[in-house]
CSV table of C-alpha atoms in Angstrom, one decimal:
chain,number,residue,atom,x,y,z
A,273,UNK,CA,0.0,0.0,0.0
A,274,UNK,CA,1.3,3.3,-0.5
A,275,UNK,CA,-0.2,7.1,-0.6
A,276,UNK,CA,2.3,7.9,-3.1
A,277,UNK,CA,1.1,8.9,-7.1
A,278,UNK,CA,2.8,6.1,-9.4
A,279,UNK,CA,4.0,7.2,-12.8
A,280,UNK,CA,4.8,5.3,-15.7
A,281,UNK,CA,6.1,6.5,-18.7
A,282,UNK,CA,6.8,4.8,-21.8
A,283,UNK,CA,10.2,5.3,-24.1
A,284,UNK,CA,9.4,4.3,-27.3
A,285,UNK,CA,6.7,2.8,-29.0
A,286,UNK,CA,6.9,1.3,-32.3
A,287,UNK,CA,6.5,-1.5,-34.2
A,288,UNK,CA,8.7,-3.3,-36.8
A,289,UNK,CA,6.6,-3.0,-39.8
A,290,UNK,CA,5.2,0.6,-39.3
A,291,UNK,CA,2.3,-0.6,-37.7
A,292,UNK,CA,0.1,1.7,-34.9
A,293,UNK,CA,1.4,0.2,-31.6
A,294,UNK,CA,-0.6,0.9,-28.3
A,295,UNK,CA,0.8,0.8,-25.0
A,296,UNK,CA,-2.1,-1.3,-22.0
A,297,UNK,CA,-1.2,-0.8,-18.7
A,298,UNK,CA,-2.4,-3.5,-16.4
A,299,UNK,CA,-1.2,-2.0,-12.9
A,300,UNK,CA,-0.2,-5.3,-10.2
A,301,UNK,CA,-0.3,-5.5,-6.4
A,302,UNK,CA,2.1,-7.8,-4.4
A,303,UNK,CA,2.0,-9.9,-8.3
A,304,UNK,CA,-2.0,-9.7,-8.8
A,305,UNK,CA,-3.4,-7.4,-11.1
A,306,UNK,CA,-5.5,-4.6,-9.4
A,307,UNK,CA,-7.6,-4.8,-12.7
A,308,UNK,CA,-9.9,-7.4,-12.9
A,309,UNK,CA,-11.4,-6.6,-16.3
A,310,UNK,CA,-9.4,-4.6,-18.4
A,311,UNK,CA,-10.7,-4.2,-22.2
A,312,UNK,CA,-9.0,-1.4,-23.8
A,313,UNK,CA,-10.7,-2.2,-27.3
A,314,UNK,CA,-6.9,-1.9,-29.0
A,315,UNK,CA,-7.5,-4.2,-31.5
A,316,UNK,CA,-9.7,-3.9,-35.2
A,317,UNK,CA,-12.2,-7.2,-34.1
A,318,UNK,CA,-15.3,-7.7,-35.7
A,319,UNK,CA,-15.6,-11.8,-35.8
A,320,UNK,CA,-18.3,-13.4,-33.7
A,321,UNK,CA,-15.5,-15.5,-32.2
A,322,UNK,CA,-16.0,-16.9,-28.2
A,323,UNK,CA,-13.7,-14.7,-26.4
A,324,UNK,CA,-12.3,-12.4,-29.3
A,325,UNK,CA,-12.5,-9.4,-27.5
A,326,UNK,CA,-9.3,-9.3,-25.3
A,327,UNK,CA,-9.2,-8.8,-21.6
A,328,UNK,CA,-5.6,-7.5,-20.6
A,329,UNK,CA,-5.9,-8.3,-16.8
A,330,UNK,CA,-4.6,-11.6,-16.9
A,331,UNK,CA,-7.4,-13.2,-15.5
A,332,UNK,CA,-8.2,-13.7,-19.1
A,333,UNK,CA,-12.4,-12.8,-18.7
A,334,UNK,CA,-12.3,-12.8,-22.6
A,335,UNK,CA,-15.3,-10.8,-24.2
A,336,UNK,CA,-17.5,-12.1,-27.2
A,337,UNK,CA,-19.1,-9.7,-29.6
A,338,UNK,CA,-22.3,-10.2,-29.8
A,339,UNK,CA,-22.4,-13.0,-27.9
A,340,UNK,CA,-21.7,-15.1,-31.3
A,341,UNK,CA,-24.7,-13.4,-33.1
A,342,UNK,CA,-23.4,-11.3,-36.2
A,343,UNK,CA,-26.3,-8.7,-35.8
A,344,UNK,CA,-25.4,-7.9,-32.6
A,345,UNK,CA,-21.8,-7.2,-32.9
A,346,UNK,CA,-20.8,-3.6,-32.7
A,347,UNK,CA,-18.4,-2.0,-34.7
A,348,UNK,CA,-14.5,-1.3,-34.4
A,349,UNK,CA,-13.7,1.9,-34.9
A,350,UNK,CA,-10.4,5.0,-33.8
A,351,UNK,CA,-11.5,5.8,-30.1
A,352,UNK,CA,-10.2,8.5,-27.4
A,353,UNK,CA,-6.7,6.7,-27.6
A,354,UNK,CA,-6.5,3.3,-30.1
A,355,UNK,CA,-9.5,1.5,-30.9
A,356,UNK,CA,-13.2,1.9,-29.7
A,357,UNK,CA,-16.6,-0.1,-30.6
A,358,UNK,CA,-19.8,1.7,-32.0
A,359,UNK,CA,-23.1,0.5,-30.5
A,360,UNK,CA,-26.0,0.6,-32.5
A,361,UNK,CA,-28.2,1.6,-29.7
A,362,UNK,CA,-30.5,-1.3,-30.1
A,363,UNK,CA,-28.8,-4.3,-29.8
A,364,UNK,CA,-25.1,-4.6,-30.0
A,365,UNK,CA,-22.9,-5.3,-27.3
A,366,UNK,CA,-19.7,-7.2,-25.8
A,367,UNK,CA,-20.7,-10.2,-23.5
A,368,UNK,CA,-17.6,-11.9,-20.8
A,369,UNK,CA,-17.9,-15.3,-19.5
A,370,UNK,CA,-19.5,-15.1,-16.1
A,371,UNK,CA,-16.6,-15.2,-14.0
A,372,UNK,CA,-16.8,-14.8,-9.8
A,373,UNK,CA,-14.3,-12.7,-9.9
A,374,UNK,CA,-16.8,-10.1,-11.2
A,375,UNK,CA,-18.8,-10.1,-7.8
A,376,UNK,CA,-16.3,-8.4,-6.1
A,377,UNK,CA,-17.1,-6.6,-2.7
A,378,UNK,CA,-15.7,-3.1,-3.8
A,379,UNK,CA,-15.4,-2.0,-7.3
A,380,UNK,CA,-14.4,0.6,-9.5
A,381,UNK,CA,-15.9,0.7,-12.9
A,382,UNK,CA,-14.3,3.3,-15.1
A,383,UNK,CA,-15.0,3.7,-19.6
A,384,UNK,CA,-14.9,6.3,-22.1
A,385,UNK,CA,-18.0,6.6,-24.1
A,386,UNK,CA,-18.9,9.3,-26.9
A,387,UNK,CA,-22.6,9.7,-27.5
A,388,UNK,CA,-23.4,10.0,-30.7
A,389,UNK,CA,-27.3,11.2,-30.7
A,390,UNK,CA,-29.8,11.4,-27.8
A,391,UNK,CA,-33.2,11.8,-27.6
A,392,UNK,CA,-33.1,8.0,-26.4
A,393,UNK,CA,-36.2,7.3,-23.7
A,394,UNK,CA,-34.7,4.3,-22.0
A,395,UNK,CA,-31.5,3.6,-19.8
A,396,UNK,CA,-28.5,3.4,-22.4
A,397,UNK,CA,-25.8,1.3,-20.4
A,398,UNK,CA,-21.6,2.0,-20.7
A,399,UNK,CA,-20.8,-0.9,-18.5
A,400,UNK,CA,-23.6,-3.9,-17.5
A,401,UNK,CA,-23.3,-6.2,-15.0
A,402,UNK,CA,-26.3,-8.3,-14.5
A,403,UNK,CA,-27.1,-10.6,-12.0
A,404,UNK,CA,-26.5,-14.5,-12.6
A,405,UNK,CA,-28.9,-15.4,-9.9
A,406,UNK,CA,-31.7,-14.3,-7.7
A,407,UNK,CA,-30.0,-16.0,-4.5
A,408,UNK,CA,-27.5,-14.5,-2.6
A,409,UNK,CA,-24.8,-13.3,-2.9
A,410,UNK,CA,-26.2,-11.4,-5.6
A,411,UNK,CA,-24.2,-8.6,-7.4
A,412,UNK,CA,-24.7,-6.2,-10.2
A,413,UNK,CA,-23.5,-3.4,-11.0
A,414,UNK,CA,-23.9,-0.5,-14.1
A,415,UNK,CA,-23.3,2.5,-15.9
A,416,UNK,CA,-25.4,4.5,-17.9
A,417,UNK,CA,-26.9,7.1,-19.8
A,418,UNK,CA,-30.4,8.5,-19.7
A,419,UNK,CA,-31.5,11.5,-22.3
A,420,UNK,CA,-35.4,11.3,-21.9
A,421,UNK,CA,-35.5,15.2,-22.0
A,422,UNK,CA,-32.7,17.9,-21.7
A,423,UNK,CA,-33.7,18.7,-18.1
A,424,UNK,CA,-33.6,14.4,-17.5
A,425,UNK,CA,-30.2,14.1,-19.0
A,426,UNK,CA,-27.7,12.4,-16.6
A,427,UNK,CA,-25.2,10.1,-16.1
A,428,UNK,CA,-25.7,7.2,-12.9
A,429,UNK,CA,-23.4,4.6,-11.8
A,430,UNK,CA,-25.6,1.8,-9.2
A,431,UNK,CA,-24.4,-1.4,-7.6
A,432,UNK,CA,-26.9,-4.3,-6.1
A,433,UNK,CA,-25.8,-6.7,-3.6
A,434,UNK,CA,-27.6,-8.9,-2.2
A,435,UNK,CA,-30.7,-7.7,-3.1
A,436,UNK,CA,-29.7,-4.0,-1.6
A,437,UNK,CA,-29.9,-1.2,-4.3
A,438,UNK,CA,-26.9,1.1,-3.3
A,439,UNK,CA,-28.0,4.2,-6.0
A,440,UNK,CA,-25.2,7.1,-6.7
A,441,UNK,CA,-23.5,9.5,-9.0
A,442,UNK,CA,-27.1,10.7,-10.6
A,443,UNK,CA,-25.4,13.7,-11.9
A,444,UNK,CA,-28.3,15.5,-14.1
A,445,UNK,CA,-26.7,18.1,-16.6
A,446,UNK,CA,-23.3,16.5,-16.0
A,447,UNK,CA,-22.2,18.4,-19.1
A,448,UNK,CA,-21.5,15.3,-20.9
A,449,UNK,CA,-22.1,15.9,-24.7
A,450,UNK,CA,-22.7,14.5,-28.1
A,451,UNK,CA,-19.7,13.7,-29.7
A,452,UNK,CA,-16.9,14.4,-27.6
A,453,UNK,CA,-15.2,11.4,-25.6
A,454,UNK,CA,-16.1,11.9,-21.8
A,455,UNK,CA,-14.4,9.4,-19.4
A,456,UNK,CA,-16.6,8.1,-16.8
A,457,UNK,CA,-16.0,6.5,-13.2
A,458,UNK,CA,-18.1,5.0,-10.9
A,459,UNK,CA,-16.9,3.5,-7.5
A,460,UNK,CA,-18.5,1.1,-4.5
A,461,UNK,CA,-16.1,0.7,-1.2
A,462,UNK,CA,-18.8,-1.5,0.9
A,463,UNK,CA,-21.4,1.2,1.7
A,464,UNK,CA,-21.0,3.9,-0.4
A,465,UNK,CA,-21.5,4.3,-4.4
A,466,UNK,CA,-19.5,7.4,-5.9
């Protein structure tokens, strides 16, 4: 544990036939990796492959576009800083293995997203979580958009566990925008959603 700020900084990034090249940092504690999802979207995937979308935290919770169903896959595209995926808005998404490492007690969920139209009427989610079962424990966990009306606009991170809706971060007129990239964070220490 330490209070200090870590820094990293890279030398040189290249690769040998002129390729892009993207640096991932996975950050470790005492050899485990603090992350335990982390999907930077570096690399131009499209297939409906199991597990083609890469998870860099080595715990290896792989992502599947779609699910396997070509309709639903989104598409690669440039994002804030490498590659990105473009929801539809109706029915594409990135679907991991379910995995209890992603029931975790505390939790930091943290994405960049850049909304592309609103007007939507329903909950547009960043990050999902759903629950695997209606016993306990039970965990889930979310982040999301909301654009009903300009004075309904907002941004809201919530967790659930065990059945207990721990609701936070409803920040109406955030000041998040269409088109521009926006990075959003929401965080859960036990009793508290930020």
């Amino acid at each position: 544990y330490t209070t200090e700020n870590l820094t990293c900084t890279n030398n040189t990034v290249a690769d040998v036939d002129g390729d892009g090249a993207q640096n991932i940092y996975n950050w470790y504690i005492n050899g485990s990796p603090l992350a335990l999802l982390n999907m930077p979207f570096d690399l131009n995937n499209t297939s409906t492959v199991l597990g083609g979308a890469k998870d860099y935290s080595n715990y290896n919770i792989n992502g599947t576009l779609g699910n396997g169903v070509a309709a639903s896959v989104p598409t690669w595209t440039t994002g804030k800083l490498g590659g990105a995926y473009d929801f539809d808005g109706s029915n594409d998404y990135i679907e991991t293995e379910i995995d209890a490492r992603l029931n975790p007690t505390t939790i930091t969920v943290s994405s960049w997203f850049n909304a592309e139209s609103g007007g939507f009427t329903a909950q547009k989610p960043i990050v999902h979580k759903a629950f695997t079962s209606h016993g306990a424990p039970f965990y889930q966990y979310s982040t999301f958009l909301y654009d009903k009306t300009p004075l309904l606009k907002h941004i809201s991170f919530y967790v659930t566990v065990d059945n207990t809706w721990y609701i936070g971060a409803a920040v109406a007129n955030s000041g998040w925008g269409y088109g521009a990239w926006h990075h959003l964070v929401g965080t859960y220490d036990g009793e508290t959603v930020k």
